């Protein structure tokens, strides 16, 4: 029964996605003096307006009063502002997303707590997205609860993130029928894995490695934690492995297809080959996500 309900919910979601222009009412252009009951209502209005017109919205500026309360707010096209050039990565090509677009709406808070539009700019200096593409704006992408449950079940079963995502693509009948991207699926998987690995577990690992380091000064480890103190990735190598790396580190391989622990973090051994043609361990890692940023 639950599977049937999920299937019905899934089919309904797909049908909604098939016609991105199917909106109950057209969103009106901003008007000076327009009143909104709350800041959330104003933000939701402009987000829907941007989705209909073909641009994504971001909060550009805000001003607070002497008491710290928010008094003024500017919501703008996400392509407002200018791109920053990072001299350290000058040879790395990045798509230009900032065009100094001036499209925006400015609002101020009234004495009764409502928000009033003070001014607005409608014109954009860049091409707007088509309705079929606005569904993939960050603010529009979403993973529904029943999809999240299936993603987590697949992940616990050892299904790789790309195959996990492709199963939804197959069921929906194409990438354009899904309300989220593969990177959203990967991000959710990483988040769930980190939640399963709590702060106490990361602390226990760190304490164990510190104990190892106190008895062996050549023992090395490095831990990658998130902002909540949960373990994302960890690498370690003892004195023997480090010595082997100095001798046989010309060619190094690592393999993440080994067994995973109870937190679904793949174990990745770094392996070299000694003078006798035998494999020798150079280090070990537990990783939370099998993507380029994690490996580098």
Short mmCIF file of C-alpha atoms in Angstrom, two decimals:
data_model
loop_
_atom_site.label_atom_id
_atom_site.label_comp_id
_atom_site.label_asym_id
_atom_site.label_seq_id
_atom_site.Cartn_x
_atom_site.Cartn_y
_atom_site.Cartn_z
CA UNK A 1 0.00 0.00 0.00
CA UNK A 2 2.82 2.41 0.88
CA UNK A 3 4.58 1.67 -2.43
CA UNK A 4 1.34 2.33 -4.31
CA UNK A 5 0.87 5.62 -2.47
CA UNK A 6 4.46 6.62 -3.23
CA UNK A 7 3.98 5.74 -6.90
CA UNK A 8 0.82 7.85 -7.07
CA UNK A 9 2.60 10.75 -5.39
CA UNK A 10 5.54 10.34 -7.76
CA UNK A 11 3.30 10.31 -10.85
CA UNK A 12 1.53 13.43 -9.63
CA UNK A 13 4.85 15.20 -9.13
CA UNK A 14 6.01 14.25 -12.63
CA UNK A 15 2.80 15.55 -14.17
CA UNK A 16 3.28 18.85 -12.37
CA UNK A 17 6.81 19.09 -13.75
CA UNK A 18 5.77 18.43 -17.35
CA UNK A 19 4.21 21.87 -17.75
CA UNK A 20 6.41 24.45 -15.99
CA UNK A 21 4.20 27.29 -17.23
CA UNK A 22 1.10 25.81 -15.63
CA UNK A 23 0.56 28.45 -12.93
CA UNK A 24 -2.80 29.30 -11.40
CA UNK A 25 -2.36 33.04 -11.91
CA UNK A 26 0.18 35.13 -13.73
CA UNK A 27 2.40 37.02 -11.31
CA UNK A 28 1.96 40.77 -11.70
CA UNK A 29 4.87 43.15 -12.22
CA UNK A 30 6.07 44.99 -9.09
CA UNK A 31 4.27 48.22 -8.24
CA UNK A 32 5.47 51.10 -6.08
CA UNK A 33 3.36 51.20 -2.94
CA UNK A 34 2.38 47.51 -3.09
CA UNK A 35 1.92 46.14 0.45
CA UNK A 36 2.93 42.69 1.72
CA UNK A 37 1.92 41.29 5.10
CA UNK A 38 5.41 39.96 5.86
CA UNK A 39 8.95 39.81 4.56
CA UNK A 40 8.41 36.13 3.72
CA UNK A 41 5.39 37.02 1.57
CA UNK A 42 7.42 39.67 -0.29
CA UNK A 43 10.31 37.25 -0.90
CA UNK A 44 7.95 34.51 -2.08
CA UNK A 45 6.22 36.93 -4.47
CA UNK A 46 9.47 38.07 -6.08
CA UNK A 47 10.81 34.52 -6.29
CA UNK A 48 7.66 33.42 -8.15
CA UNK A 49 7.85 36.52 -10.34
CA UNK A 50 11.45 35.70 -11.24
CA UNK A 51 10.60 32.09 -11.97
CA UNK A 52 7.83 33.16 -14.35
CA UNK A 53 10.02 35.74 -16.12
CA UNK A 54 13.14 33.57 -16.27
CA UNK A 55 15.59 34.81 -13.60
CA UNK A 56 16.65 33.69 -10.15
CA UNK A 57 16.42 35.96 -7.11
CA UNK A 58 18.92 36.69 -4.35
CA UNK A 59 18.95 39.04 -1.37
CA UNK A 60 21.23 41.88 -2.37
CA UNK A 61 21.28 44.38 0.51
CA UNK A 62 19.54 45.06 3.80
CA UNK A 63 19.63 47.85 6.38
CA UNK A 64 18.82 47.71 10.05
CA UNK A 65 17.65 50.37 12.48
CA UNK A 66 19.33 51.46 15.72
CA UNK A 67 17.64 48.61 17.57
CA UNK A 68 18.90 46.00 15.12
CA UNK A 69 15.51 45.50 13.45
CA UNK A 70 15.42 45.11 9.66
CA UNK A 71 14.04 48.27 8.00
CA UNK A 72 15.03 48.11 4.31
CA UNK A 73 15.60 45.22 1.93
CA UNK A 74 16.64 44.80 -1.71
CA UNK A 75 15.81 41.63 -3.63
CA UNK A 76 17.67 41.43 -6.92
CA UNK A 77 18.36 39.27 -9.94
CA UNK A 78 21.00 36.69 -9.00
CA UNK A 79 23.20 38.02 -11.81
CA UNK A 80 23.53 41.43 -10.16
CA UNK A 81 27.00 42.51 -9.12
CA UNK A 82 30.30 41.82 -10.86
CA UNK A 83 32.32 38.62 -11.08
CA UNK A 84 35.38 38.48 -8.86
CA UNK A 85 38.64 37.44 -10.45
CA UNK A 86 40.73 35.11 -8.28
CA UNK A 87 44.37 35.63 -9.30
CA UNK A 88 45.36 32.33 -7.73
CA UNK A 89 43.17 30.47 -10.21
CA UNK A 90 43.59 32.79 -13.19
CA UNK A 91 44.13 29.85 -15.54
CA UNK A 92 40.97 28.11 -14.41
CA UNK A 93 37.95 28.85 -16.58
CA UNK A 94 34.62 29.52 -14.87
CA UNK A 95 31.30 30.41 -16.47
CA UNK A 96 30.46 34.11 -16.11
CA UNK A 97 27.30 34.39 -14.04
CA UNK A 98 27.48 38.02 -12.86
CA UNK A 99 26.57 40.71 -15.38
CA UNK A 100 25.92 43.66 -13.03
CA UNK A 101 22.21 43.30 -13.79
CA UNK A 102 20.17 46.08 -12.18
CA UNK A 103 16.78 44.31 -12.06
CA UNK A 104 15.57 44.45 -8.46
CA UNK A 105 12.86 45.48 -6.03
CA UNK A 106 13.43 47.62 -2.93
CA UNK A 107 11.09 47.59 0.05
CA UNK A 108 10.82 49.14 3.51
CA UNK A 109 8.96 48.11 6.64
CA UNK A 110 5.86 50.08 7.71
CA UNK A 111 4.86 51.05 11.24
CA UNK A 112 2.36 48.18 11.36
CA UNK A 113 5.06 45.62 10.46
CA UNK A 114 4.01 45.20 6.84
CA UNK A 115 6.38 45.74 3.90
CA UNK A 116 5.94 48.32 1.13
CA UNK A 117 7.64 48.38 -2.27
CA UNK A 118 9.63 51.64 -2.62
CA UNK A 119 11.14 51.20 -6.08
CA UNK A 120 11.93 48.58 -8.69
CA UNK A 121 13.80 47.96 -11.95
CA UNK A 122 12.32 45.53 -14.50
CA UNK A 123 14.97 45.52 -17.25
CA UNK A 124 17.71 42.87 -17.35
CA UNK A 125 21.01 43.17 -19.23
CA UNK A 126 21.21 39.45 -20.04
CA UNK A 127 19.14 36.77 -21.70
CA UNK A 128 16.42 35.31 -19.50
CA UNK A 129 15.87 31.59 -19.04
CA UNK A 130 13.05 29.71 -20.71
CA UNK A 131 10.26 28.24 -18.53
CA UNK A 132 11.66 24.74 -19.11
CA UNK A 133 14.93 25.79 -17.44
CA UNK A 134 13.60 27.80 -14.50
CA UNK A 135 12.67 24.55 -12.79
CA UNK A 136 16.40 23.99 -12.23
CA UNK A 137 16.99 27.26 -10.40
CA UNK A 138 18.46 26.51 -7.00
CA UNK A 139 15.43 28.01 -5.28
CA UNK A 140 13.11 25.81 -7.36
CA UNK A 141 14.90 22.47 -7.03
CA UNK A 142 13.55 20.17 -4.35
CA UNK A 143 13.73 16.52 -3.32
CA UNK A 144 10.36 15.37 -2.05
CA UNK A 145 10.22 13.34 1.22
CA UNK A 146 9.39 10.00 -0.43
CA UNK A 147 12.30 10.53 -2.86
CA UNK A 148 14.63 11.22 0.07
CA UNK A 149 13.56 7.95 1.70
CA UNK A 150 14.33 6.02 -1.47
CA UNK A 151 17.70 7.76 -1.91
CA UNK A 152 18.72 6.82 1.63
CA UNK A 153 17.53 3.21 1.25
CA UNK A 154 19.54 2.88 -1.97
CA UNK A 155 22.60 4.43 -0.35
CA UNK A 156 22.45 2.03 2.61
CA UNK A 157 22.20 -0.83 0.10
CA UNK A 158 25.53 0.24 -1.39
CA UNK A 159 24.19 1.77 -4.61
CA UNK A 160 26.54 4.46 -5.92
CA UNK A 161 25.21 8.05 -6.06
CA UNK A 162 25.18 8.23 -9.87
CA UNK A 163 23.20 4.98 -10.17
CA UNK A 164 20.96 6.12 -7.32
CA UNK A 165 20.10 9.29 -9.25
CA UNK A 166 19.77 7.49 -12.59
CA UNK A 167 17.10 5.23 -11.10
CA UNK A 168 14.91 8.33 -10.61
CA UNK A 169 15.70 9.52 -14.15
CA UNK A 170 14.58 6.16 -15.54
CA UNK A 171 11.35 6.11 -13.52
CA UNK A 172 10.52 9.73 -14.43
CA UNK A 173 11.21 9.23 -18.12
CA UNK A 174 14.12 11.65 -18.47
CA UNK A 175 16.26 14.23 -16.68
CA UNK A 176 13.87 17.03 -17.56
CA UNK A 177 11.07 15.33 -15.63
CA UNK A 178 12.89 15.50 -12.28
CA UNK A 179 12.70 18.50 -9.91
CA UNK A 180 16.35 18.07 -8.81
CA UNK A 181 19.82 17.47 -10.26
CA UNK A 182 22.39 14.75 -9.64
CA UNK A 183 24.45 17.11 -7.48
CA UNK A 184 21.38 17.65 -5.25
CA UNK A 185 21.15 13.88 -4.85
CA UNK A 186 24.87 13.68 -3.98
CA UNK A 187 24.61 16.56 -1.51
CA UNK A 188 21.69 14.88 0.25
CA UNK A 189 23.56 11.57 0.46
CA UNK A 190 26.58 13.32 1.95
CA UNK A 191 24.39 15.12 4.48
CA UNK A 192 22.71 11.87 5.57
CA UNK A 193 26.05 10.10 5.96
CA UNK A 194 27.35 12.92 8.14
CA UNK A 195 24.22 12.81 10.29
CA UNK A 196 24.76 9.09 10.85
CA UNK A 197 28.29 9.85 11.97
CA UNK A 198 27.77 12.01 15.05
CA UNK A 199 30.12 14.33 16.92
CA UNK A 200 30.95 11.71 19.55
CA UNK A 201 32.16 9.26 16.89
CA UNK A 202 34.45 11.86 15.32
CA UNK A 203 35.81 12.76 18.77
CA UNK A 204 36.48 9.08 19.54
CA UNK A 205 38.44 8.68 16.29
CA UNK A 206 40.47 11.81 16.98
CA UNK A 207 41.27 10.70 20.53
CA UNK A 208 42.41 7.30 19.24
CA UNK A 209 44.67 8.89 16.63
CA UNK A 210 46.12 11.28 19.22
CA UNK A 211 46.92 8.26 21.38
CA UNK A 212 48.63 6.59 18.42
CA UNK A 213 50.61 9.77 17.74
CA UNK A 214 51.78 10.00 21.35
CA UNK A 215 53.37 6.55 21.09
CA UNK A 216 54.60 7.01 17.51
CA UNK A 217 55.72 10.50 16.52
CA UNK A 218 55.72 9.48 12.85
CA UNK A 219 52.05 8.56 12.90
CA UNK A 220 50.18 11.05 10.73
CA UNK A 221 46.47 11.81 10.40
CA UNK A 222 44.27 14.57 9.08
CA UNK A 223 40.53 14.97 9.62
CA UNK A 224 38.03 16.98 7.60
CA UNK A 225 35.09 18.13 9.75
CA UNK A 226 31.96 20.03 8.81
CA UNK A 227 30.78 23.20 10.59
CA UNK A 228 28.90 21.09 13.15
CA UNK A 229 31.98 19.06 14.08
CA UNK A 230 30.91 15.92 12.22
CA UNK A 231 33.51 13.88 10.37
CA UNK A 232 33.50 14.19 6.57
CA UNK A 233 36.81 12.54 5.64
CA UNK A 234 39.87 11.19 7.43
CA UNK A 235 43.31 10.03 6.25
CA UNK A 236 45.98 8.30 8.32
CA UNK A 237 49.36 6.62 7.85
CA UNK A 238 51.67 5.02 10.42
CA UNK A 239 55.48 5.17 10.44
CA UNK A 240 55.84 1.99 8.37
CA UNK A 241 53.46 3.26 5.67
CA UNK A 242 55.21 6.64 5.50
CA UNK A 243 58.59 4.96 5.13
CA UNK A 244 57.18 2.73 2.39
CA UNK A 245 55.83 5.80 0.59
CA UNK A 246 59.30 7.39 0.54
CA UNK A 247 60.68 4.22 -1.07
CA UNK A 248 57.82 3.10 -3.30
CA UNK A 249 55.68 6.21 -3.79
CA UNK A 250 56.39 6.63 -7.51
CA UNK A 251 53.15 4.87 -8.40
CA UNK A 252 50.19 5.01 -6.02
CA UNK A 253 46.73 3.54 -6.46
CA UNK A 254 43.65 3.81 -4.29
CA UNK A 255 40.39 1.92 -4.47
CA UNK A 256 37.05 2.92 -2.93
CA UNK A 257 35.28 -0.33 -3.84
CA UNK A 258 36.29 -1.96 -0.56
CA UNK A 259 33.73 -2.56 2.16
CA UNK A 260 32.07 0.42 3.82
CA UNK A 261 31.63 0.88 7.55
CA UNK A 262 28.29 1.15 9.35
CA UNK A 263 28.15 4.83 8.39
CA UNK A 264 28.39 3.97 4.66
CA UNK A 265 31.79 5.67 4.37
CA UNK A 266 33.93 3.81 1.80
CA UNK A 267 37.33 2.60 3.01
CA UNK A 268 40.05 3.75 0.58
CA UNK A 269 43.52 2.17 0.97
CA UNK A 270 46.48 3.83 -0.78
CA UNK A 271 48.70 1.10 -2.21
CA UNK A 272 52.15 1.00 -3.82
CA UNK A 273 54.38 -1.79 -5.15
CA UNK A 274 57.70 -2.73 -3.50
CA UNK A 275 60.91 -4.08 -5.09
CA UNK A 276 59.52 -7.61 -5.04
CA UNK A 277 56.36 -6.68 -6.94
CA UNK A 278 54.21 -7.05 -3.85
CA UNK A 279 51.56 -4.56 -2.77
CA UNK A 280 52.46 -2.39 0.19
CA UNK A 281 50.12 -0.18 2.20
CA UNK A 282 50.96 3.55 2.05
CA UNK A 283 47.99 4.99 3.93
CA UNK A 284 44.24 4.70 4.52
CA UNK A 285 41.18 6.93 4.32
CA UNK A 286 37.48 6.99 5.09
CA UNK A 287 35.54 9.30 2.80
CA UNK A 288 31.98 10.59 2.89
CA UNK A 289 31.60 11.36 -0.80
CA UNK A 290 33.19 9.99 -3.96
CA UNK A 291 33.61 13.25 -5.88
CA UNK A 292 36.50 15.37 -7.12
CA UNK A 293 36.64 17.86 -4.17
CA UNK A 294 36.83 14.95 -1.72
CA UNK A 295 39.63 13.20 -3.61
CA UNK A 296 41.69 16.36 -4.02
#
